[in-house]
CSV table of C-alpha atoms in Angstrom, one decimal:
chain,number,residue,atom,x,y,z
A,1177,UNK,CA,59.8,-9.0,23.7
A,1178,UNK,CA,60.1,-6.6,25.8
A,1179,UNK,CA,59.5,-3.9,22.8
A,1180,UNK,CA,56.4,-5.7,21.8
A,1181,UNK,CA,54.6,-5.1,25.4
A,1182,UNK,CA,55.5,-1.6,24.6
A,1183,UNK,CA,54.5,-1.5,21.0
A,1184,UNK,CA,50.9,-3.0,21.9
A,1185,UNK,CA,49.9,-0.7,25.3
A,1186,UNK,CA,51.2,2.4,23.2
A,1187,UNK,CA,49.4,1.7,19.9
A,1188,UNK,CA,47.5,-1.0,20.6
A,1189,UNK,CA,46.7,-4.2,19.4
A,1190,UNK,CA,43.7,-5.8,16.7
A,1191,UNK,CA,40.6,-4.2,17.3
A,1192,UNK,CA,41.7,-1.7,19.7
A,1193,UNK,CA,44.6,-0.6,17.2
A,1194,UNK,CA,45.0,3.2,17.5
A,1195,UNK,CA,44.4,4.9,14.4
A,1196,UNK,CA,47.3,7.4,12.9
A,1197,UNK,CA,45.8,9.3,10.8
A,1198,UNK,CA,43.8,10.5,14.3
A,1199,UNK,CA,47.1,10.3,16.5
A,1200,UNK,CA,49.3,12.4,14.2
A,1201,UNK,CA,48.1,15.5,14.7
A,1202,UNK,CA,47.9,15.2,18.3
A,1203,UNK,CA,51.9,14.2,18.3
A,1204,UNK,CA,52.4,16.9,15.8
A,1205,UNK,CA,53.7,14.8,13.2
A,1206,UNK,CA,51.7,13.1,9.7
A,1207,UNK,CA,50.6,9.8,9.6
A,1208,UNK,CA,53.7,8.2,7.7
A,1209,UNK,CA,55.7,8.8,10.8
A,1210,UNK,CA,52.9,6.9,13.2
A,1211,UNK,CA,52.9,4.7,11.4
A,1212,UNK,CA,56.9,4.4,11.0
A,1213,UNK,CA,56.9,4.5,15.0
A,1214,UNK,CA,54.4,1.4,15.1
A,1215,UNK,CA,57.0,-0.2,13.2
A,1216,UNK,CA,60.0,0.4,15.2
A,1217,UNK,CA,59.5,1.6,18.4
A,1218,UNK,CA,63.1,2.6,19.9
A,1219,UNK,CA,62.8,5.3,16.9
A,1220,UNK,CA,59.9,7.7,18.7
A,1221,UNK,CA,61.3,10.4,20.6
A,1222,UNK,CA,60.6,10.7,24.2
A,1223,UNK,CA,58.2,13.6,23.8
A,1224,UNK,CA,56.2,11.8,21.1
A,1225,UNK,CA,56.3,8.8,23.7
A,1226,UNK,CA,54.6,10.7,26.7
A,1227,UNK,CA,51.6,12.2,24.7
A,1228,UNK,CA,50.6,8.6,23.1
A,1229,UNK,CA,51.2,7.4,26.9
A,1230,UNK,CA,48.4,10.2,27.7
A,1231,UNK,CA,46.2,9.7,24.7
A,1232,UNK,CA,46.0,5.6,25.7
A,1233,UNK,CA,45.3,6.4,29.2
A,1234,UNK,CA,47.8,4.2,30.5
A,1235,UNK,CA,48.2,3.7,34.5
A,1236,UNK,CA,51.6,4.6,35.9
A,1237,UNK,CA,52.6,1.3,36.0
A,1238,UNK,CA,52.4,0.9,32.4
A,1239,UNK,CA,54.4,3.7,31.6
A,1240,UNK,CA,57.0,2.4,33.8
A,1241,UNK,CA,57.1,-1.3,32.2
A,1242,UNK,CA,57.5,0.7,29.1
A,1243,UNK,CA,60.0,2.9,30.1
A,1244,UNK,CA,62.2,0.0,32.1
């Protein structure tokens, strides 16, 4: 559950899914590995974590509910 909160304010979630293809190079990695992130969350490094964080403009609060 608790990965799924995180899963949808990092990436999204139906019609304000992020897109990889426009993320990737922004994270510094290709599209296959977005989209293998979507997929299993626990796998994106803490670097990777903070910039999507930025690029989703999430409030403090929601990078601490992700990060708890």
């Amino acid at each position: 559950m608790k990965h799924e909160k995180a899963k949808e304010l990092l990436f999204g979630k139906d019609a304000t899914q992020i897109v990889p293809a426009r993320v990737a190079p922004a994270l510094g990695v290709g599209k296959d590995t977005v989209y293998r992130w979507r997929k299993n969350i626990g796998s994106m490094p803490l670097d990777a974590l903070i910039i999507l964080a930025r690029l989703q403009n999430l409030s403090d609060e929601q990078k601490a509910e992700i990060l708890s």
